PDB file of C-alpha atoms in Angstrom:
ATOM      1  CA  MET A  11     -19.533 100.519  55.611  1.00 63.00           C
ATOM      2  CA  ARG A  12     -16.902  98.324  53.961  1.00 70.00           C
ATOM      3  CA  PRO A  13     -16.443  98.996  50.211  1.00 79.00           C
ATOM      4  CA  SER A  14     -17.437  96.393  47.646  1.00 89.00           C
ATOM      5  CA  PRO A  15     -14.617  94.051  46.615  1.00 93.00           C
ATOM      6  CA  THR A  16     -12.597  94.392  43.450  1.00 93.00           C
ATOM      7  CA  ARG A  17     -12.221  91.012  41.743  1.00 93.00           C
ATOM      8  CA  VAL A  18      -8.677  90.277  40.620  1.00 94.00           C
ATOM      9  CA  TRP A  19      -8.017  86.862  39.077  1.00 92.00           C
ATOM     10  CA  GLY A  20     -11.021  85.440  40.912  1.00 91.00           C
ATOM     11  CA  LEU A  21     -10.170  86.906  44.333  1.00 95.00           C
ATOM     12  CA  PRO A  22     -12.717  89.332  45.896  1.00 96.00           C
ATOM     13  CA  LEU A  23     -10.210  91.844  47.292  1.00 97.00           C
ATOM     14  CA  VAL A  24     -11.445  94.769  49.374  1.00 96.00           C
ATOM     15  CA  PRO A  25      -9.970  98.174  48.459  1.00 96.00           C
ATOM     16  CA  LEU A  26      -8.664  99.034  51.938  1.00 96.00           C
ATOM     17  CA  SER A  27      -5.455 100.771  52.977  1.00 96.00           C
ATOM     18  CA  ARG A  28      -3.275  99.262  55.699  1.00 96.00           C
ATOM     19  CA  SER A  29      -4.787 101.484  58.404  1.00 97.00           C
ATOM     20  CA  GLU A  30      -8.318 100.792  57.163  1.00 97.00           C
ATOM     21  CA  ALA A  31      -7.594  97.057  57.259  1.00 98.00           C
ATOM     22  CA  ALA A  32      -6.688  97.290  60.946  1.00 98.00           C
ATOM     23  CA  GLU A  33      -9.958  99.146  61.577  1.00 97.00           C
ATOM     24  CA  ALA A  34     -11.862  96.413  59.722  1.00 98.00           C
ATOM     25  CA  VAL A  35     -10.288  93.781  61.982  1.00 98.00           C
ATOM     26  CA  ALA A  36     -11.305  95.804  65.060  1.00 98.00           C
ATOM     27  CA  ALA A  37     -14.870  95.829  63.698  1.00 98.00           C
ATOM     28  CA  LEU A  38     -14.790  92.021  63.412  1.00 98.00           C
ATOM     29  CA  ILE A  39     -13.675  91.753  67.021  1.00 98.00           C
ATOM     30  CA  ASP A  40     -16.388  94.153  68.154  1.00 98.00           C
ATOM     31  CA  ALA A  41     -19.018  92.092  66.296  1.00 98.00           C
ATOM     32  CA  ASN A  42     -17.896  89.099  68.437  1.00 98.00           C
ATOM     33  CA  GLN A  43     -18.929  86.406  65.944  1.00 98.00           C
ATOM     34  CA  PRO A  44     -16.586  83.684  64.616  1.00 98.00           C
ATOM     35  CA  ALA A  45     -14.960  85.135  61.501  1.00 98.00           C
ATOM     36  CA  TYR A  46     -11.782  85.108  59.458  1.00 98.00           C
ATOM     37  CA  PHE A  47     -10.078  87.245  56.859  1.00 98.00           C
ATOM     38  CA  ILE A  48      -7.416  86.394  54.301  1.00 98.00           C
ATOM     39  CA  THR A  49      -4.235  88.105  53.156  1.00 97.00           C
ATOM     40  CA  ALA A  50      -3.870  86.906  49.570  1.00 96.00           C
ATOM     41  CA  ASN A  51      -0.751  87.075  47.406  1.00 90.00           C
ATOM     42  CA  ALA A  52      -0.122  85.871  43.845  1.00 88.00           C
ATOM     43  CA  HIS A  53       0.602  82.333  45.051  1.00 89.00           C
ATOM     44  CA  TYR A  54      -2.742  82.210  46.853  1.00 94.00           C
ATOM     45  CA  ALA A  55      -4.458  83.543  43.733  1.00 93.00           C
ATOM     46  CA  MET A  56      -2.875  80.698  41.754  1.00 91.00           C
ATOM     47  CA  VAL A  57      -3.915  77.913  44.140  1.00 92.00           C
ATOM     48  CA  SER A  58      -7.421  79.384  44.478  1.00 93.00           C
ATOM     49  CA  HIS A  59      -7.835  79.653  40.713  1.00 90.00           C
ATOM     50  CA  GLY A  60      -7.790  75.908  40.210  1.00 82.00           C
ATOM     51  CA  ASP A  61      -9.572  74.895  43.415  1.00 92.00           C
ATOM     52  CA  PRO A  62     -13.343  75.428  43.791  1.00 93.00           C
ATOM     53  CA  SER A  63     -13.194  74.550  47.505  1.00 94.00           C
ATOM     54  CA  LEU A  64     -10.746  77.398  48.119  1.00 95.00           C
ATOM     55  CA  ARG A  65     -12.917  79.791  46.136  1.00 93.00           C
ATOM     56  CA  ALA A  66     -15.777  78.877  48.471  1.00 95.00           C
ATOM     57  CA  ILE A  67     -13.522  79.606  51.473  1.00 97.00           C
ATOM     58  CA  ASN A  68     -12.696  83.000  49.957  1.00 97.00           C
ATOM     59  CA  GLU A  69     -16.354  83.865  49.496  1.00 95.00           C
ATOM     60  CA  ASP A  70     -17.094  82.917  53.127  1.00 97.00           C
ATOM     61  CA  ALA A  71     -14.297  85.132  54.494  1.00 98.00           C
ATOM     62  CA  ALA A  72     -15.168  88.463  56.079  1.00 97.00           C
ATOM     63  CA  PHE A  73     -12.803  90.056  53.554  1.00 97.00           C
ATOM     64  CA  LEU A  74      -9.636  89.479  51.514  1.00 98.00           C
ATOM     65  CA  LEU A  75      -6.665  91.844  51.466  1.00 98.00           C
ATOM     66  CA  ALA A  76      -4.140  92.157  48.640  1.00 96.00           C
ATOM     67  CA  ASP A  77      -0.815  90.925  50.047  1.00 94.00           C
ATOM     68  CA  GLY A  78       0.977  91.080  46.714  1.00 88.00           C
ATOM     69  CA  ALA A  79       2.069  93.872  44.391  1.00 89.00           C
ATOM     70  CA  PRO A  80       0.926  92.021  41.209  1.00 90.00           C
ATOM     71  CA  LEU A  81      -2.646  91.969  42.545  1.00 94.00           C
ATOM     72  CA  VAL A  82      -2.545  95.719  43.152  1.00 94.00           C
ATOM     73  CA  TRP A  83      -1.093  96.349  39.698  1.00 90.00           C
ATOM     74  CA  ALA A  84      -3.719  94.134  38.048  1.00 91.00           C
ATOM     75  CA  SER A  85      -6.504  95.961  39.927  1.00 93.00           C
ATOM     76  CA  ARG A  86      -5.645  99.135  38.002  1.00 90.00           C
ATOM     77  CA  TRP A  87      -7.086  97.387  34.944  1.00 85.00           C
ATOM     78  CA  ARG A  88     -10.416  97.261  36.825  1.00 85.00           C
ATOM     79  CA  ARG A  89     -12.781 100.143  37.594  1.00 77.00           C
ATOM     80  CA  ALA A  90     -12.050 100.123  41.339  1.00 83.00           C
ATOM     81  CA  PRO A  91      -8.272  99.842  41.817  1.00 92.00           C
ATOM     82  CA  LEU A  92      -6.850  98.770  45.170  1.00 95.00           C
ATOM     83  CA  PRO A  93      -5.171 101.602  47.095  1.00 95.00           C
ATOM     84  CA  GLU A  94      -2.063  99.690  48.171  1.00 95.00           C
ATOM     85  CA  ARG A  95      -0.550  96.367  49.094  1.00 94.00           C
ATOM     86  CA  VAL A  96      -1.483  95.287  52.626  1.00 96.00           C
ATOM     87  CA  ALA A  97       1.151  92.721  53.584  1.00 93.00           C
ATOM     88  CA  GLY A  98       0.340  90.355  56.414  1.00 94.00           C
ATOM     89  CA  SER A  99       3.932  90.684  57.583  1.00 94.00           C
ATOM     90  CA  ASP A 100       3.307  94.405  58.139  1.00 95.00           C
ATOM     91  CA  LEU A 101      -0.260  94.071  59.366  1.00 97.00           C
ATOM     92  CA  ILE A 102       0.747  91.784  62.239  1.00 98.00           C
ATOM     93  CA  TYR A 103       2.556  94.759  63.837  1.00 98.00           C
ATOM     94  CA  ASP A 104      -0.451  97.049  63.359  1.00 98.00           C
ATOM     95  CA  LEU A 105      -2.878  94.501  64.753  1.00 98.00           C
ATOM     96  CA  CYS A 106      -0.758  93.799  67.828  1.00 98.00           C
ATOM     97  CA  ALA A 107      -0.380  97.530  68.521  1.00 98.00           C
ATOM     98  CA  GLN A 108      -4.131  97.920  68.138  1.00 98.00           C
ATOM     99  CA  ALA A 109      -4.795  94.878  70.352  1.00 98.00           C
ATOM    100  CA  ALA A 110      -2.550  96.302  73.088  1.00 98.00           C
ATOM    101  CA  ALA A 111      -4.407  99.622  72.976  1.00 98.00           C
ATOM    102  CA  ARG A 112      -7.827  97.955  73.016  1.00 98.00           C
ATOM    103  CA  GLY A 113      -7.051  95.152  75.476  1.00 98.00           C
ATOM    104  CA  ASP A 114      -7.768  92.413  72.916  1.00 98.00           C
ATOM    105  CA  ARG A 115      -6.323  88.967  73.652  1.00 98.00           C
ATOM    106  CA  VAL A 116      -4.072  87.449  70.951  1.00 98.00           C
ATOM    107  CA  PHE A 117      -3.148  83.802  70.290  1.00 98.00           C
ATOM    108  CA  PHE A 118      -0.116  82.701  68.235  1.00 98.00           C
ATOM    109  CA  LEU A 119      -0.444  79.310  66.518  1.00 98.00           C
ATOM    110  CA  GLY A 120       1.974  77.396  64.317  1.00 97.00           C
ATOM    111  CA  GLY A 121       5.319  78.121  62.715  1.00 95.00           C
ATOM    112  CA  PRO A 122       8.601  76.242  63.288  1.00 93.00           C
ATOM    113  CA  PRO A 123       9.272  75.036  66.853  1.00 94.00           C
ATOM    114  CA  GLY A 124       9.818  77.919  69.271  1.00 96.00           C
ATOM    115  CA  VAL A 125       9.375  80.668  66.680  1.00 97.00           C
ATOM    116  CA  ALA A 126       5.824  81.656  67.660  1.00 97.00           C
ATOM    117  CA  GLN A 127       6.928  82.196  71.263  1.00 97.00           C
ATOM    118  CA  ILE A 128       9.837  84.413  70.187  1.00 97.00           C
ATOM    119  CA  ALA A 129       7.509  86.402  67.914  1.00 98.00           C
ATOM    120  CA  ALA A 130       4.958  86.793  70.724  1.00 98.00           C
ATOM    121  CA  ASP A 131       7.681  87.943  73.146  1.00 98.00           C
ATOM    122  CA  ARG A 132       9.050  90.494  70.680  1.00 98.00           C
ATOM    123  CA  LEU A 133       5.622  91.886  69.884  1.00 98.00           C
ATOM    124  CA  GLN A 134       4.889  92.121  73.613  1.00 98.00           C
ATOM    125  CA  GLU A 135       8.141  94.011  74.150  1.00 97.00           C
ATOM    126  CA  ARG A 136       7.222  96.348  71.312  1.00 97.00           C
ATOM    127  CA  ASN A 137       3.669  96.820  72.606  1.00 98.00           C
ATOM    128  CA  PRO A 138       3.576  96.891  76.422  1.00 94.00           C
ATOM    129  CA  GLY A 139       0.176  95.738  77.552  1.00 94.00           C
ATOM    130  CA  LEU A 140      -0.297  93.256  74.696  1.00 98.00           C
ATOM    131  CA  ILE A 141      -2.186  90.283  76.159  1.00 98.00           C
ATOM    132  CA  VAL A 142      -0.790  87.041  74.751  1.00 98.00           C
ATOM    133  CA  ALA A 143      -3.639  84.617  75.403  1.00 98.00           C
ATOM    134  CA  GLY A 144      -1.557  81.631  74.339  1.00 98.00           C
ATOM    135  CA  VAL A 145       1.089  80.162  72.057  1.00 98.00           C
ATOM    136  CA  ALA A 146       0.971  76.713  70.460  1.00 97.00           C
ATOM    137  CA  CYS A 147       3.226  74.988  67.971  1.00 95.00           C
ATOM    138  CA  PRO A 148       1.684  71.687  66.861  1.00 94.00           C
ATOM    139  CA  PRO A 149       3.864  69.222  64.919  1.00 90.00           C
ATOM    140  CA  PHE A 150       3.921  69.489  61.121  1.00 85.00           C
ATOM    141  CA  ARG A 151       2.547  65.955  60.747  1.00 87.00           C
ATOM    142  CA  PRO A 152      -1.234  65.398  60.551  1.00 89.00           C
ATOM    143  CA  LEU A 153      -2.774  65.582  64.030  1.00 92.00           C
ATOM    144  CA  SER A 154      -4.800  62.755  65.488  1.00 94.00           C
ATOM    145  CA  ASP A 155      -8.435  63.453  66.318  1.00 94.00           C
ATOM    146  CA  SER A 156      -7.615  63.763  70.005  1.00 96.00           C
ATOM    147  CA  GLU A 157      -4.665  66.094  69.338  1.00 96.00           C
ATOM    148  CA  GLN A 158      -6.857  68.242  67.115  1.00 96.00           C
ATOM    149  CA  ALA A 159      -9.566  68.381  69.773  1.00 97.00           C
ATOM    150  CA  ASP A 160      -7.028  69.325  72.463  1.00 97.00           C
ATOM    151  CA  LEU A 161      -5.594  72.089  70.301  1.00 97.00           C
ATOM    152  CA  ILE A 162      -9.008  73.572  69.550  1.00 97.00           C
ATOM    153  CA  ALA A 163      -9.956  73.375  73.233  1.00 98.00           C
ATOM    154  CA  GLN A 164      -6.710  75.133  74.201  1.00 98.00           C
ATOM    155  CA  ILE A 165      -7.459  78.025  71.846  1.00 98.00           C
ATOM    156  CA  ARG A 166     -11.140  78.244  72.768  1.00 98.00           C
ATOM    157  CA  ASP A 167     -10.361  78.207  76.511  1.00 98.00           C
ATOM    158  CA  ALA A 168      -7.787  81.002  76.048  1.00 98.00           C
ATOM    159  CA  ARG A 169     -10.597  83.248  74.703  1.00 98.00           C
ATOM    160  CA  PRO A 170      -8.536  85.196  72.148  1.00 98.00           C
ATOM    161  CA  ALA A 171     -10.085  88.022  70.162  1.00 98.00           C
ATOM    162  CA  LEU A 172      -7.442  87.591  67.461  1.00 98.00           C
ATOM    163  CA  LEU A 173      -5.871  84.335  66.263  1.00 98.00           C
ATOM    164  CA  PHE A 174      -2.720  84.330  64.129  1.00 98.00           C
ATOM    165  CA  VAL A 175      -2.197  80.999  62.334  1.00 98.00           C
ATOM    166  CA  ALA A 176       1.109  80.106  60.651  1.00 97.00           C
ATOM    167  CA  PHE A 177       0.348  76.823  58.888  1.00 95.00           C
ATOM    168  CA  GLY A 178       1.209  77.954  55.364  1.00 91.00           C
ATOM    169  CA  GLN A 179      -1.106  78.679  52.454  1.00 91.00           C
ATOM    170  CA  PRO A 180      -3.617  77.297  51.779  1.00 95.00           C
ATOM    171  CA  LYS A 181      -3.435  74.856  54.708  1.00 95.00           C
ATOM    172  CA  GLY A 182      -3.992  77.665  57.214  1.00 97.00           C
ATOM    173  CA  GLU A 183      -7.065  79.041  55.471  1.00 97.00           C
ATOM    174  CA  ARG A 184      -8.557  75.550  55.201  1.00 97.00           C
ATOM    175  CA  TRP A 185      -7.910  74.785  58.871  1.00 97.00           C
ATOM    176  CA  ILE A 186      -9.430  78.063  60.055  1.00 98.00           C
ATOM    177  CA  ARG A 187     -12.555  77.609  57.957  1.00 98.00           C
ATOM    178  CA  GLN A 188     -13.001  73.989  59.005  1.00 97.00           C
ATOM    179  CA  HIS A 189     -12.756  74.743  62.735  1.00 98.00           C
ATOM    180  CA  LEU A 190     -14.130  78.301  62.795  1.00 98.00           C
ATOM    181  CA  GLU A 191     -17.291  77.610  64.799  1.00 97.00           C
ATOM    182  CA  GLU A 192     -15.463  75.384  67.309  1.00 97.00           C
ATOM    183  CA  LEU A 193     -12.780  78.030  67.853  1.00 98.00           C
ATOM    184  CA  GLY A 194     -15.281  80.839  68.353  1.00 97.00           C
ATOM    185  CA  VAL A 195     -12.636  83.504  67.632  1.00 98.00           C
ATOM    186  CA  PRO A 196     -13.968  86.743  66.076  1.00 98.00           C
ATOM    187  CA  ALA A 197     -10.845  87.486  63.991  1.00 98.00           C
ATOM    188  CA  CYS A 198      -8.663  84.684  62.571  1.00 98.00           C
ATOM    189  CA  VAL A 199      -6.015  84.998  59.889  1.00 98.00           C
ATOM    190  CA  GLN A 200      -3.311  82.833  58.315  1.00 97.00           C
ATOM    191  CA  VAL A 201      -0.058  84.853  58.467  1.00 96.00           C
ATOM    192  CA  GLY A 202       2.451  82.810  56.453  1.00 87.00           C
ATOM    193  CA  ALA A 203       6.071  83.481  57.415  1.00 89.00           C
ATOM    194  CA  SER A 204       5.206  86.486  59.592  1.00 94.00           C
ATOM    195  CA  PHE A 205       6.287  84.790  62.838  1.00 96.00           C
ATOM    196  CA  GLU A 206       9.687  84.055  61.320  1.00 94.00           C
ATOM    197  CA  PHE A 207      10.061  87.657  60.153  1.00 93.00           C
ATOM    198  CA  VAL A 208       9.082  89.049  63.563  1.00 96.00           C
ATOM    199  CA  ALA A 209      11.334  86.583  65.390  1.00 95.00           C
ATOM    200  CA  GLY A 210      14.268  87.498  63.143  1.00 91.00           C
ATOM    201  CA  CYS A 211      14.698  83.949  61.801  1.00 84.00           C
ATOM    202  CA  VAL A 212      14.137  85.161  58.233  1.00 74.00           C
ATOM    203  CA  ARG A 213      15.125  88.602  57.030  1.00 70.00           C
ATOM    204  CA  ARG A 214      12.585  90.580  55.017  1.00 64.00           C
ATOM    205  CA  ALA A 215      13.539  92.496  51.914  1.00 59.00           C
ATOM    206  CA  PRO A 216      14.625  96.131  52.401  1.00 66.00           C
ATOM    207  CA  ARG A 217      11.794  98.655  52.237  1.00 68.00           C
ATOM    208  CA  TRP A 218      12.853  99.970  48.839  1.00 58.00           C
ATOM    209  CA  VAL A 219      12.649  96.419  47.425  1.00 57.00           C
ATOM    210  CA  GLN A 220       9.172  96.025  48.929  1.00 62.00           C
ATOM    211  CA  ARG A 221       8.067  99.381  47.488  1.00 66.00           C
ATOM    212  CA  ILE A 222       8.952  98.413  43.919  1.00 59.00           C
ATOM    213  CA  GLY A 223       7.138  95.082  44.261  1.00 59.00           C
ATOM    214  CA  MET A 224      10.227  92.883  44.108  1.00 59.00           C
ATOM    215  CA  GLU A 225      10.084  91.222  47.532  1.00 61.00           C
ATOM    216  CA  TRP A 226       9.441  87.902  45.784  1.00 58.00           C
ATOM    217  CA  ALA A 227      12.836  88.157  44.047  1.00 57.00           C
ATOM    218  CA  TRP A 228      14.519  88.857  47.376  1.00 52.00           C
ATOM    219  CA  ARG A 229      12.862  85.808  48.925  1.00 58.00           C
ATOM    220  CA  ILE A 230      14.012  83.576  46.074  1.00 53.00           C
ATOM    221  CA  GLY A 231      17.556  84.743  46.748  1.00 52.00           C
ATOM    222  CA  THR A 232      17.281  83.793  50.427  1.00 59.00           C
ATOM    223  CA  ASP A 233      15.965  80.271  49.774  1.00 60.00           C
ATOM    224  CA  PRO A 234      16.298  79.377  46.062  1.00 61.00           C
ATOM    225  CA  VAL A 235      15.934  75.596  46.438  1.00 56.00           C
ATOM    226  CA  ARG A 236      12.594  75.784  48.243  1.00 61.00           C
ATOM    227  CA  LEU A 237      11.115  78.976  46.786  1.00 57.00           C
ATOM    228  CA  GLY A 238      12.519  78.938  43.241  1.00 64.00           C
ATOM    229  CA  PRO A 239      10.080  76.315  41.851  1.00 68.00           C
ATOM    230  CA  ARG A 240       7.135  77.934  43.642  1.00 63.00           C
ATOM    231  CA  TYR A 241       7.840  81.365  42.185  1.00 61.00           C
ATOM    232  CA  ALA A 242       8.432  79.870  38.741  1.00 72.00           C
ATOM    233  CA  ARG A 243       4.893  78.439  38.877  1.00 76.00           C
ATOM    234  CA  ASN A 244       3.622  81.791  40.135  1.00 72.00           C
ATOM    235  CA  ALA A 245       5.302  83.589  37.238  1.00 74.00           C
ATOM    236  CA  ALA A 246       3.658  81.268  34.704  1.00 78.00           C
ATOM    237  CA  PHE A 247       0.282  81.871  36.337  1.00 76.00           C
ATOM    238  CA  LEU A 248       0.797  85.648  36.355  1.00 77.00           C
ATOM    239  CA  LEU A 249       1.635  85.609  32.651  1.00 80.00           C
ATOM    240  CA  ARG A 250      -1.562  83.675  31.867  1.00 84.00           C
ATOM    241  CA  MET A 251      -3.655  86.076  33.955  1.00 81.00           C
ATOM    242  CA  VAL A 252      -2.113  89.190  32.392  1.00 79.00           C
ATOM    243  CA  LEU A 253      -2.730  87.837  28.894  1.00 83.00           C
ATOM    244  CA  SER A 254      -6.306  87.026  29.890  1.00 78.00           C
ATOM    245  CA  ASP A 255      -6.784  90.590  31.193  1.00 76.00           C
ATOM    246  CA  LEU A 256      -5.435  92.025  27.963  1.00 77.00           C
ATOM    247  CA  ARG A 257      -7.788  89.886  25.877  1.00 78.00           C
ATOM    248  CA  ARG A 258     -10.801  90.810  28.024  1.00 76.00           C
ATOM    249  CA  GLY A 259      -9.976  94.506  28.190  1.00 73.00           C
ATOM    250  CA  PRO A 260     -10.347  96.943  31.099  1.00 75.00           C
ATOM    251  CA  GLY A 261     -13.342  96.764  33.404  1.00 70.00           C
ATOM    252  CA  PRO A 262     -14.758  94.499  36.100  1.00 76.00           C
ATOM    253  CA  GLU A 263     -13.921  90.835  36.104  1.00 74.00           C
ATOM    254  CA  PRO A 264     -16.816  88.403  35.555  1.00 69.00           C
ATOM    255  CA  VAL A 265     -17.904  86.543  38.688  1.00 70.00           C
ATOM    256  CA  SER A 266     -17.650  82.770  38.333  1.00 63.00           C
ATOM    257  CA  ARG A 267     -20.101  80.473  40.068  1.00 58.00           C
ATOM    258  CA  VAL A 268     -18.709  79.186  43.367  1.00 54.00           C
ATOM    259  CA  PRO A 269     -19.819  75.675  44.343  1.00 50.00           C
ATOM    260  CA  ASN A 270     -21.211  75.609  47.878  1.00 50.00           C
ATOM    261  CA  THR A 271     -22.938  72.248  48.170  1.00 44.00           C
ATOM    262  CA  PRO A 272     -21.402  68.746  48.178  1.00 42.00           C
ATOM    263  CA  SER A 273     -22.959  67.926  44.805  1.00 41.00           C
ATOM    264  CA  GLN A 274     -21.681  71.157  43.261  1.00 46.00           C
ATOM    265  CA  MET A 275     -18.216  70.498  44.711  1.00 43.00           C
ATOM    266  CA  ALA A 276     -18.262  67.000  43.207  1.00 41.00           C
ATOM    267  CA  GLU A 277     -19.297  68.401  39.835  1.00 41.00           C
ATOM    268  CA  ALA A 278     -16.350  70.776  39.950  1.00 39.00           C
ATOM    269  CA  GLY A 279     -13.983  67.904  40.719  1.00 38.00           C
ATOM    270  CA  SER A 280     -13.193  69.256  44.164  1.00 38.00           C
ATOM    271  CA  THR A 281     -12.872  67.608  47.552  1.00 34.00           C
ATOM    272  CA  THR A 282     -13.904  68.707  51.000  1.00 32.00           C
ATOM    273  CA  PRO A 283     -11.147  70.738  52.684  1.00 33.00           C
ATOM    274  CA  ALA A 284      -8.934  68.626  54.934  1.00 32.00           C
TER     275      ALA A 284
END
């Protein structure tokens, strides 16, 4: 039985280790019902905090994993601390190894042109027997209704057990939730820059940098123009959350009401996910 979530800055994060997370994904696949899970970092916590529609998406997810050292550190202020960071960029390797062993079909969707195919090829080389059900890289522009329908049909017809989506956060989470029933995939997840890491297009921080929770600083150094402003906003959000934790004191975080009807969403000033 999956443990109850630990709420950190509004996110219901399950206290699972990396190996336990892979087992939880296998359980989703075995259940064979359309489902998704989320790997959440500090940036995702920030965008969720001010967006009731995203909070509803989080509550509907099978589970959320802490893909960010600050979330793990903050959980130690709660009564049920998270055991470790479970990075999506690490988990993709575990899940593909598990899929190869189990015979689960995997679909790779999104990322820059050609990158998903390189990532799929490398993961197949690393895990002989991995069944790549399909690879698709739609354009970054908004898709027409017919293009969207064709893409969903392509994925559905490929019958994957596991769908990796690289559309960026929170676009990927919104897209998965919006099309979940049409896709019919039992385990979907938005994986951020994981395809680029696997393909070797972007270099990850050394392990010692990851272990001390400074991968964000490494990433700023690799792309300061694009990532600098984002991480500056993240830092401001983290400071506000830490101060809020200190004022509230140790213990469980209060659960805020999540709007789940159109009228409630309108009251909260939210819009339906695109």
